[in-house]
């Protein structure tokens, strides 16, 4: 999700935090899309990515449950835990946590299969350990000071701490699911880096497709976002409603529809995050453009 999450080791590894974070200002020259890469998208595929990306941010303008762009979230004043929007967001997140866990585990298994990782016994054990971390998560804790961040602390890995601004800025099931899934993938990776190979493969593939530089932490963040988009899509498919499918799918990505499109060493810029996710997931692009 497409969300901007920082994974930082602190206090000798006894504590880590995965938080949504708006990227710092940085030169964009290394994010310029070019057409030189051997395995880059075809012109047709690139056009589909651009059409789908535009559709996401256009949908946001008319959806009453649209997610708030992260640069807008960051500029908002603190929101009390007892405010109606934060209470509703916390209840939504807690209600959807079991769904998020189930769909994250299914998505991780699917990615491991798609990328051939499950063939290695060592990788299979690592995936099982990652799944156990996800299964152990129990609680959502709203927090004023976390603002537009979400965090997990190793001393309490069963609880995801959500900033109240973040909770209020994601007023749909699809929006909150994509962010929950993002955090759960960080938790799955844990302090053992159980998903390091998956992150590297996803980053390498996305780099080939987009000609963006997506390695190390950027690859982890993009993989978390990829799982977030997969989880939201699975949820939409499993829970039909009268709302248009494009509207529901867009909610998983549209917090990246920023005005200030800046990345940093650990994160692609928000709008390039959308492009990379859609490049990795052409069937999602088609659904966003054609509704099927
Ligand atoms: Zn993250």
XYZ file of C-alpha atoms in Angstrom, residues 64-214:
151
model
C -17.341 9.522 0.082
C -15.188 6.776 1.645
C -12.016 7.735 -0.203
C -8.682 7.444 1.586
C -6.919 10.716 2.399
C -3.574 11.225 0.601
C -0.662 10.849 2.987
C 0.696 14.352 2.401
C -2.729 15.720 3.368
C -2.793 13.478 6.477
C 0.535 14.783 7.633
C -0.695 18.368 7.630
C -3.719 17.665 9.827
C -3.974 18.548 13.532
C -3.805 15.784 16.158
C -7.006 13.813 16.607
C -8.195 12.627 20.053
C -8.613 8.876 20.588
C -12.252 9.449 21.527
C -13.104 11.423 18.398
C -15.850 9.706 16.394
C -13.602 9.230 13.336
C -10.796 7.643 15.370
C -13.220 5.405 17.291
C -14.843 4.271 14.046
C -11.431 3.658 12.492
C -10.169 1.648 15.453
C -13.316 -0.467 15.497
C -13.016 -1.043 11.747
C -9.373 -2.059 12.064
C -10.070 -4.424 14.970
C -13.038 -5.969 13.155
C -10.999 -6.510 9.980
C -7.832 -7.778 11.672
C -8.826 -11.483 11.425
C -9.680 -11.035 7.737
C -6.402 -9.207 7.127
C -4.415 -11.973 8.834
C -6.085 -14.731 6.811
C -5.653 -12.906 3.506
C -2.038 -11.883 4.241
C -1.110 -15.491 4.925
C -2.807 -16.602 1.693
C -1.088 -13.813 -0.260
C 2.358 -14.649 1.132
C 1.866 -18.305 0.191
C 0.774 -17.300 -3.289
C 3.749 -14.992 -3.812
C 6.124 -17.678 -2.529
C 4.627 -20.083 -5.036
C 4.536 -17.603 -7.922
C 8.205 -16.723 -7.411
C 9.335 -20.311 -6.791
C 10.425 -19.705 -3.204
C 8.469 -22.569 -1.682
C 10.697 -25.133 -3.435
C 13.466 -24.575 -0.888
C 13.052 -26.309 2.515
C 14.870 -23.435 4.231
C 12.563 -20.889 2.631
C 9.545 -22.998 3.503
C 10.563 -22.956 7.181
C 11.077 -19.205 7.021
C 7.655 -18.738 5.479
C 6.110 -20.850 8.240
C 7.815 -18.702 10.854
C 6.551 -15.560 9.111
C 3.017 -16.953 9.105
C 3.265 -17.732 12.815
C 4.146 -14.082 13.500
C 1.049 -12.957 11.587
C -1.184 -15.452 13.375
C -0.080 -14.120 16.770
C -1.280 -10.520 16.189
C -4.353 -9.753 18.287
C -4.966 -6.059 18.884
C -5.231 -2.606 17.376
C -4.320 0.276 19.680
C -5.241 3.817 18.574
C -2.645 6.417 19.546
C -2.768 10.210 19.206
C 0.990 10.749 19.123
C 1.500 8.267 16.281
C -0.541 10.665 14.095
C -0.320 9.353 10.512
C 1.872 6.361 11.418
C 1.290 2.739 12.286
C 3.818 0.878 14.433
C 4.662 -2.501 15.911
C 6.938 -2.921 18.931
C 8.919 -6.118 19.410
C 8.165 -6.127 23.125
C 4.518 -6.433 22.167
C 4.329 -7.977 18.686
C 0.667 -8.874 19.080
C -0.460 -5.252 18.884
C -0.453 -2.821 15.957
C -0.391 0.804 17.120
C -2.298 3.101 14.770
C -2.134 6.869 14.750
C -5.605 8.378 15.046
C -5.094 10.589 11.974
C -4.198 7.477 10.010
C -7.280 5.607 11.253
C -9.545 8.514 10.366
C -7.915 8.961 6.956
C -8.849 5.442 5.844
C -12.651 5.380 6.181
C -13.268 2.234 4.091
C -12.771 -1.470 4.721
C -10.589 -1.694 1.622
C -8.364 1.196 2.728
C -7.822 -0.068 6.250
C -7.292 -3.665 5.059
C -4.504 -2.631 2.721
C -2.682 -0.836 5.539
C -3.268 -3.622 8.048
C -1.830 -6.051 5.518
C 1.187 -3.814 4.986
C 1.944 -3.803 8.721
C 1.349 -7.545 9.010
C 3.980 -8.209 6.343
C 6.541 -6.256 8.388
C 5.509 -8.321 11.400
C 5.807 -11.503 9.338
C 9.364 -10.614 8.366
C 10.153 -9.918 12.022
C 13.616 -9.469 13.460
C 14.802 -12.626 11.630
C 14.222 -11.160 8.142
C 12.243 -14.268 7.259
C 10.938 -12.743 4.025
C 14.225 -11.254 2.791
C 14.330 -13.402 -0.334
C 10.753 -12.574 -1.282
C 11.424 -8.859 -0.833
C 14.539 -9.103 -3.029
C 12.720 -10.962 -5.800
C 9.723 -8.607 -5.805
C 12.045 -5.587 -5.799
C 14.127 -6.989 -8.630
C 11.047 -7.759 -10.719
C 9.574 -4.315 -10.096
C 12.908 -2.701 -10.977
C 12.975 -4.585 -14.283
C 9.424 -3.584 -15.130
C 9.622 0.071 -14.196
C 13.323 0.978 -14.478
C 13.016 2.427 -10.969
C 15.619 1.512 -8.348
C 13.818 -0.795 -5.925
